Coordinates of C-alpha atoms and ligand atoms in Angstrom, one line a residue:
Chain W
X409 CA -4.7 -3.7 -5.8
X410 CA -4.7 -7.4 -6.4
X411 CA -6.2 -7.3 -9.9
X412 CA -3.1 -9.1 -11.3
X413 CA -3.6 -12.1 -9.2
X414 CA -7.4 -12.2 -9.9
X415 CA -6.6 -12.0 -13.6
X416 CA -4.3 -15.0 -13.2
X417 CA -6.9 -17.0 -11.4
X418 CA -9.5 -16.2 -14.1
X419 CA -7.1 -17.4 -16.8
X420 CA -6.2 -20.6 -14.8
X421 CA -9.9 -21.5 -14.6
X422 CA -10.6 -20.5 -18.2
X423 CA -7.7 -22.4 -19.7
X424 CA -8.4 -25.5 -17.5
X425 CA -12.0 -25.6 -18.7
X426 CA -11.1 -25.0 -22.3
X427 CA -8.6 -27.9 -22.3
X428 CA -11.1 -30.2 -20.7
X429 CA -13.4 -29.4 -23.5
X430 CA -10.9 -29.9 -26.2
X431 CA -11.0 -26.3 -27.3
X432 CA -7.7 -24.7 -28.4
X433 CA -8.6 -21.0 -28.5
X434 CA -10.3 -18.9 -25.9
X435 CA -11.9 -15.8 -27.5
X436 CA -13.8 -14.3 -24.6
X437 CA -14.3 -14.7 -20.9
X438 CA -17.6 -13.5 -19.3
X439 CA -17.2 -12.4 -15.8
X440 CA -19.8 -11.4 -13.2
X441 CA -18.6 -9.0 -10.6
X442 CA -20.5 -7.9 -7.5
X443 CA -20.5 -4.2 -6.7
X444 CA -18.6 -4.7 -3.5
X445 CA -15.8 -6.8 -4.8
X446 CA -12.7 -4.5 -4.4
X447 CA -11.6 -4.9 -7.9
X448 CA -11.3 -2.1 -10.5
X449 CA -12.8 -3.1 -13.9
X450 CA -10.2 -1.2 -15.9
X451 CA -7.2 -2.5 -13.9
X452 CA -8.6 -6.0 -14.2
X453 CA -9.0 -5.6 -18.0
X454 CA -5.5 -4.2 -18.3
X455 CA -4.0 -7.0 -16.2
X456 CA -6.0 -9.5 -18.3
X457 CA -4.8 -8.0 -21.6
X458 CA -1.1 -8.2 -20.4
X459 CA -1.6 -11.9 -19.7
X460 CA -3.2 -12.8 -23.0
X461 CA -0.4 -11.9 -25.4
X462 CA 0.2 -15.4 -26.7
X463 CA -0.9 -19.1 -26.7
X464 CA -4.5 -20.2 -26.6
X465 CA -5.6 -17.1 -24.8
X466 CA -4.0 -14.6 -27.3
X467 CA -6.3 -11.6 -27.8
X468 CA -9.0 -13.0 -25.6
X469 CA -11.6 -10.4 -24.5
X470 CA -12.7 -10.0 -20.9
X471 CA -16.3 -9.0 -20.6
X472 CA -17.3 -7.8 -17.2
X473 CA -21.0 -7.5 -16.0
X474 CA -21.8 -5.9 -12.8
X475 CA -24.3 -7.8 -10.7
X476 CA -26.5 -6.8 -7.8
X477 CA -27.5 -10.3 -6.9
X478 CA -24.3 -11.2 -5.1
X479 CA -22.5 -8.1 -4.1
X480 CA -19.4 -10.0 -3.1
X481 CA -19.5 -12.4 -6.0
X482 CA -16.7 -12.8 -8.5
X483 CA -17.8 -15.5 -10.9
X484 CA -16.8 -16.7 -14.3
X485 CA -20.1 -17.2 -16.0
X486 CA -18.9 -18.7 -19.2
X487 CA -16.1 -18.7 -21.7
X488 CA -16.3 -18.6 -25.5
X489 CA -14.0 -20.9 -27.4
X490 CA -13.1 -21.9 -30.9
X491 CA -12.3 -25.2 -32.6
X492 CA -14.0 -27.6 -30.3
X493 CA -13.7 -31.3 -31.2
X494 CA -17.4 -32.1 -31.2
X495 CA -16.9 -35.8 -30.6
X496 CA -15.4 -35.3 -27.1
X497 CA -17.7 -33.1 -25.1
X498 CA -17.7 -33.3 -21.4
X499 CA -21.4 -33.2 -20.8
X500 CA -21.1 -32.3 -17.1
X501 CA -20.0 -28.8 -18.1
X502 CA -23.3 -27.8 -19.6
X503 CA -22.6 -26.9 -23.2
X504 CA -24.7 -24.3 -24.9
X505 CA -24.4 -24.1 -28.7
X506 CA -24.1 -20.7 -30.3
Chain Y
X835 CA -17.7 -20.7 -31.7
X836 CA -19.0 -22.4 -28.6
X837 CA -20.0 -21.0 -25.2
X838 CA -19.0 -23.1 -22.3
X839 CA -20.9 -22.3 -19.1
X840 CA -18.7 -22.4 -16.1
X841 CA -20.3 -20.5 -13.2
X842 CA -17.5 -20.9 -10.7
X843 CA -16.2 -18.4 -8.2
X844 CA -12.8 -17.0 -9.1
X845 CA -11.9 -17.0 -5.4
X846 CA -13.0 -20.7 -5.1
X847 CA -9.4 -21.8 -4.4
X848 CA -9.2 -19.3 -1.6
X849 CA -12.6 -20.2 -0.3
X850 CA -11.8 -23.9 -0.4
X851 CA -8.6 -23.5 1.6
X852 CA -10.5 -21.1 4.0
X853 CA -13.0 -23.9 4.6
X854 CA -10.1 -26.3 5.3
X855 CA -8.7 -23.8 7.8
X856 CA -12.1 -23.5 9.5
X857 CA -12.3 -27.2 10.0
X858 CA -8.8 -27.3 11.5
X859 CA -9.7 -24.5 13.8
X860 CA -13.0 -26.1 14.9
X861 CA -11.4 -29.5 15.4
X862 CA -8.8 -27.9 17.7
X863 CA -11.4 -25.6 19.4
X864 CA -9.6 -22.5 18.4
X865 CA -11.5 -19.2 18.1
X866 CA -10.0 -17.1 15.3
X867 CA -10.3 -13.3 15.0
X868 CA -9.2 -11.6 11.8
X869 CA -8.2 -8.0 12.6
X870 CA -8.4 -5.6 9.7
X871 CA -8.1 -1.8 9.2
X872 CA -6.0 1.0 7.7
X873 CA -2.3 1.2 8.3
X874 CA -1.8 2.7 11.7
X875 CA -5.4 2.3 12.9
X876 CA -4.1 0.6 16.0
X877 CA -4.4 -3.1 15.3
X878 CA -1.2 -4.1 17.0
X879 CA -1.9 -1.7 19.9
X880 CA -5.3 -3.4 20.3
X881 CA -3.6 -6.8 20.3
X882 CA -1.2 -5.9 23.0
X883 CA -4.0 -4.5 25.2
X884 CA -6.2 -7.6 24.6
X885 CA -3.4 -10.0 25.3
X886 CA -2.7 -8.2 28.6
X887 CA -6.4 -8.4 29.5
X888 CA -7.0 -12.0 28.6
X889 CA -3.8 -14.0 28.9
X890 CA -4.6 -15.3 32.4
X891 CA -7.8 -16.8 31.2
X892 CA -7.2 -18.0 27.6
X893 CA -4.2 -19.3 25.7
X894 CA -3.5 -16.9 22.9
X895 CA -1.6 -17.1 19.6
X896 CA -1.0 -14.4 17.0
X897 CA -0.3 -14.4 13.3
X898 CA 1.1 -11.1 12.1
X899 CA 0.6 -10.1 8.4
X900 CA 2.7 -7.3 7.0
X901 CA 4.1 -6.5 3.6
X902 CA 7.6 -6.2 5.1
X903 CA 9.4 -6.3 8.5
X904 CA 8.8 -8.4 11.6
X905 CA 8.3 -5.2 13.7
X906 CA 4.8 -6.0 14.9
X907 CA 5.7 -9.7 15.6
X908 CA 8.6 -8.6 17.8
X909 CA 6.2 -6.5 19.9
X910 CA 3.9 -9.5 20.3
X911 CA 6.8 -11.8 21.0
X912 CA 7.9 -9.6 23.9
X913 CA 4.7 -10.5 25.7
X914 CA 5.6 -14.2 25.5
X915 CA 2.6 -15.1 23.4
X916 CA 3.5 -17.4 20.4
X917 CA 3.6 -15.4 17.2
X918 CA 4.3 -16.1 13.5
X919 CA 5.1 -13.3 11.1
X920 CA 3.9 -13.6 7.5
X921 CA 5.6 -11.2 5.1
X922 CA 3.3 -10.9 2.0
X923 CA 6.1 -9.7 -0.2
X924 CA 4.0 -6.8 -1.6
X925 CA 0.6 -8.5 -1.5
X926 CA -2.0 -6.2 -0.1
X927 CA -3.9 -8.8 1.9
X928 CA -3.6 -12.2 3.6
X929 CA -5.1 -15.1 1.9
X930 CA -6.2 -18.5 3.2
X931 CA -3.1 -20.3 1.9
X932 CA -0.8 -18.0 3.8
X933 CA -2.7 -18.8 7.0
X934 CA -2.7 -22.6 6.3
X935 CA 1.1 -22.4 5.9
X936 CA 1.5 -20.3 9.1
X937 CA -0.5 -22.8 11.1
X938 CA 2.2 -25.4 10.7
X939 CA 4.3 -23.3 13.2
X940 CA 1.7 -23.5 16.0
X941 CA 0.6 -26.2 18.3
X942 CA -3.1 -25.5 18.0
X943 CA -3.9 -27.9 20.8
X944 CA -2.2 -25.3 23.1
X945 CA -4.2 -22.3 21.8
X946 CA -7.8 -21.2 22.5
X947 CA -7.8 -17.8 20.7
X948 CA -5.8 -17.0 17.6
X949 CA -5.6 -13.4 16.4
X950 CA -4.7 -12.7 12.8
X951 CA -3.5 -9.1 12.2
X952 CA -4.1 -8.5 8.5
X953 CA -2.1 -6.2 6.3
X954 CA -3.0 -2.5 7.0
X955 CA -5.4 -1.8 4.2
X956 CA -9.1 -0.8 4.2
X957 CA -10.0 -2.4 0.9
X958 CA -8.5 -5.7 -0.2
X959 CA -8.5 -7.9 2.9
X960 CA -12.3 -7.7 3.0
X961 CA -12.5 -10.0 -0.1
X962 CA -10.4 -12.9 1.3
X963 CA -11.9 -15.3 3.8
X964 CA -9.3 -17.0 6.0
X965 CA -11.5 -19.5 7.9
X966 CA -11.9 -17.1 10.8
X967 CA -14.6 -17.1 13.4
X968 CA -15.0 -13.3 13.6
X969 CA -13.9 -10.3 11.6
X970 CA -12.9 -7.1 13.4
X971 CA -12.3 -3.8 11.8
X972 CA -10.3 -1.2 13.6
X973 CA -10.9 2.4 12.4
X974 CA -9.3 5.3 14.2
X975 CA -10.3 8.9 14.9
X976 CA -7.5 10.6 12.8
X977 CA -8.7 8.7 9.7
X978 CA -11.9 10.8 9.8
X979 CA -15.6 10.0 10.5
X980 CA -16.3 9.4 6.8
X981 CA -14.6 6.0 6.5
X982 CA -17.6 3.7 6.6
X983 CA -19.1 5.7 3.7
X984 CA -15.9 5.7 1.7
X985 CA -14.9 2.1 2.2
X986 CA -18.2 0.3 2.5
X987 CA -16.8 -3.1 1.5
X988 CA -14.6 -3.4 4.6
X989 CA -17.3 -2.2 7.0
X990 CA -19.9 -4.4 5.5
X991 CA -18.0 -7.6 6.3
X992 CA -17.3 -6.7 9.9
X993 CA -18.7 -8.5 12.9
X994 CA -17.3 -5.8 15.2
X995 CA -16.0 -2.3 14.6
X996 CA -13.6 -0.8 17.0
X997 CA -13.4 3.0 16.8
X998 CA -9.9 3.5 18.3
X999 CA -8.1 6.6 19.5
X1000 CA -11.1 8.3 21.0
X1001 CA -8.7 10.2 23.2
X1002 CA -8.2 12.3 20.1
X1003 CA -11.9 13.0 19.3
X1004 CA -11.7 16.8 20.0
X1005 CA -8.3 17.2 18.3
X1006 CA -9.8 15.9 15.0
X1007 CA -13.3 17.2 15.3
X1008 CA -14.6 13.7 14.8
X1009 CA -18.3 13.2 14.8
X1010 CA -19.2 9.8 16.3
X1011 CA -22.8 9.9 15.2
X1012 CA -21.9 10.4 11.6
X1013 CA -19.5 7.5 11.8
X1014 CA -22.1 5.2 13.5
X1015 CA -24.9 6.3 11.3
X1016 CA -23.0 5.5 8.1
X1017 CA -21.7 2.3 9.7
X1018 CA -25.2 1.0 10.3
X1019 CA -26.3 2.1 6.8
X1020 CA -23.5 0.0 5.4
X1021 CA -23.6 -3.1 7.6
X1022 CA -27.1 -4.6 7.9
X1023 CA -26.2 -7.3 10.3
X1024 CA -28.4 -7.3 13.4
X1025 CA -25.4 -8.6 15.4
X1026 CA -23.0 -5.8 14.5
X1027 CA -21.2 -4.3 17.5
X1028 CA -19.4 -1.0 17.7
X1029 CA -17.0 -0.2 20.5
X1030 CA -15.4 3.2 21.1
X1031 CA -12.0 2.6 22.6
X1032 CA -8.6 4.1 23.2
X1033 CA -5.6 1.8 23.3
X1034 CA -3.7 4.7 24.7
X1035 CA -5.8 5.3 27.8
X1036 CA -7.6 1.9 28.0
X1037 CA -11.0 3.6 27.8
X1038 CA -13.8 1.3 26.4
X1039 CA -11.6 -1.7 26.1
X1040 CA -13.5 -3.8 28.7
X1041 CA -16.6 -3.7 26.4
X1042 CA -14.5 -5.3 23.6
X1043 CA -12.9 -7.8 25.9
X1044 CA -16.3 -8.9 27.4
X1045 CA -17.7 -9.3 23.9
X1046 CA -14.8 -11.4 22.9
X1047 CA -15.3 -13.7 25.9
X1048 CA -19.0 -14.0 25.2
X1049 CA -18.5 -15.0 21.6
X1050 CA -15.7 -17.4 22.5
X1051 CA -17.8 -19.1 25.1
X1052 CA -20.7 -19.4 22.7
X1053 CA -18.4 -21.1 20.2
X1054 CA -16.7 -23.3 22.7
X1055 CA -18.5 -24.0 26.0
X1056 CA -15.5 -26.0 27.2
X1057 CA -13.8 -22.8 28.1
X1058 CA -16.3 -22.0 30.8
X1059 CA -13.9 -23.3 33.5
X1060 CA -11.5 -20.4 32.8
X1061 CA -13.4 -17.5 31.4
X1062 CA -15.5 -15.4 33.7
X1063 CA -14.1 -17.0 36.8
X1064 CA -11.2 -15.7 38.8
X1065 CA -8.0 -15.6 36.8
X1066 CA -6.2 -18.9 37.0
X1067 CA -3.0 -19.0 38.9
X1068 CA -1.5 -22.2 37.7
X1069 CA -0.5 -23.2 34.2
X1070 CA -4.1 -23.6 33.0
X1071 CA -5.6 -26.8 31.6
Ligands
LIG991 N1 -3.5 8.7 20.7 C1 -3.6 7.4 20.4 N2 -2.7 6.8 19.7 C2 -2.8 5.4 19.5 C3 -3.9 4.7 20.0 N3 -3.8 3.4 19.5 C4 -2.7 3.4 18.8 N4 -2.0 4.6 18.8 C5 -0.8 4.9 18.1 O1 -1.0 4.8 16.7 C6 0.1 4.3 16.0 C7 -0.1 3.1 15.2 O2 -0.6 2.1 16.0 P1 -0.4 0.5 15.6 O3 -1.0 -0.3 16.7 O4 1.0 0.2 15.2 O5 -1.3 0.5 14.3 P2 -1.4 -0.8 13.3 O6 -2.9 -0.7 12.9 O7 -1.0 -2.0 13.9 O8 -0.5 -0.4 12.1 P3 0.1 -1.3 10.9 O9 0.4 -2.6 11.4 O10 1.3 -0.5 10.4 O11 -1.0 -1.3 9.9 C8 1.2 4.1 17.1 O12 2.0 5.2 17.2 C9 0.3 3.9 18.4 O13 1.0 4.3 19.5 C10 -4.9 5.4 20.7 O14 -5.9 4.9 21.2 N5 -4.7 6.7 20.9
LIG992 MG1 0.4 -3.4 13.2

C-alpha cells in the first residue's frame, strides 16, 4: 500500500549517492527485497516509473531481486550511473568499475 | 557506465528515528506497546479494558493512529488518560517520525506505559519500527482462523498475539488449534505468547494484563513499588 513512499525513499537515496559521486544520470537501481517486506514488486516498479519521468533519473530501471537472507530487508544494493567525472571519486563509497 | 555500491536500507531513515525514539523512551523509563491488527479487531476495546485494569498501578498514555477522525482518541480521553490522536491523512501505517512528533505533546516523565494504537491494517504497520518495547497483534474471531497463514508478515513480528472476541467462537466456527498451529509455524520466537480473550466479557484478559506487568517490571525494576502490590490510593509517585 505504501509503495509510493518507498519508491520516493529509494530515489532520494539514489540521487543523493549519484550526486556525491559526480554522476549526472542514473540508469538503473538494484534493489534487494526480503520475502516478508509488504511491498508488491509490480506496484513498486509502477510507482518508480511514474517518478522517473524526467531529470537525472529519467527512464531509470528498477531491478528487484528477492532475497532469503534477510526476510525483512529492503536494501539498495547499488546504482548504475553514467558520466562520472573520474577525477572526483568518493572512495568511501566503494566503486566497482564495469 | 559505473556501478556504485550502496548497500543501505531504504527504511534507514525510519529506523534511525525509531532508534532515537527508543532512547527517549528508555531515558524516561517508558514502556511502549505498539498495538497492531485489522480494522475492527478490537484494539481500542482492548486499550479501554487494559487502562481500566492497570490505571491504579501505572501511569498510562496513549497515541491513537487512524487515517481519519479522532473517534478512538475521544473514547480514550473519556477515561482521563492522556491521549494524542495522529491522523495519517491516508497513510496505511504509523512511522517513527509521526511518533516522534506526537511525543512532544506528552510529559514522558509522568508516564510509565505508552500504548500506540496503529492504523487498522494487517500488512503495512509490520514493516515500520517505532522504537517500541513490545509489539502486540490483535486478531479477532470473525476474521477467521486462517489469518496467521494469510498475513504471515504481521504475525511474524509479534511479541504477543491476542485472539479477541472468543465469545463468538461458536458463531463463526473458529478453530483455535488451526489458528495457533499456523501462528507457531509463522513466528519462531521462543518467547511468543498467545492469549485468548474477549473484550466484551472480560474473559482471558487477566493473562494479558499479568504478562504486561511482568515485561514492564523486567524492563524497569523501579516500578516494583507499585506493580503487584495493592493498588495505590494516593496520587502515585
Ligand atoms: N463480541 C465482541 N465484540 C467485540 C469484542 N471486542 C471488540 N468488539 C467489538 O468490535 C468492534 C470493533 O472494536 P474496536 O475496539 O473499535 O476495534 P479496533 O481494532 O480499535 O478498530 P479500528 O480502530 O477501526 O481499526 C466494536 O463494535 C466492539 O464493540 C469482543 O471481545 N467480543
Ligand atoms: Mg480503534
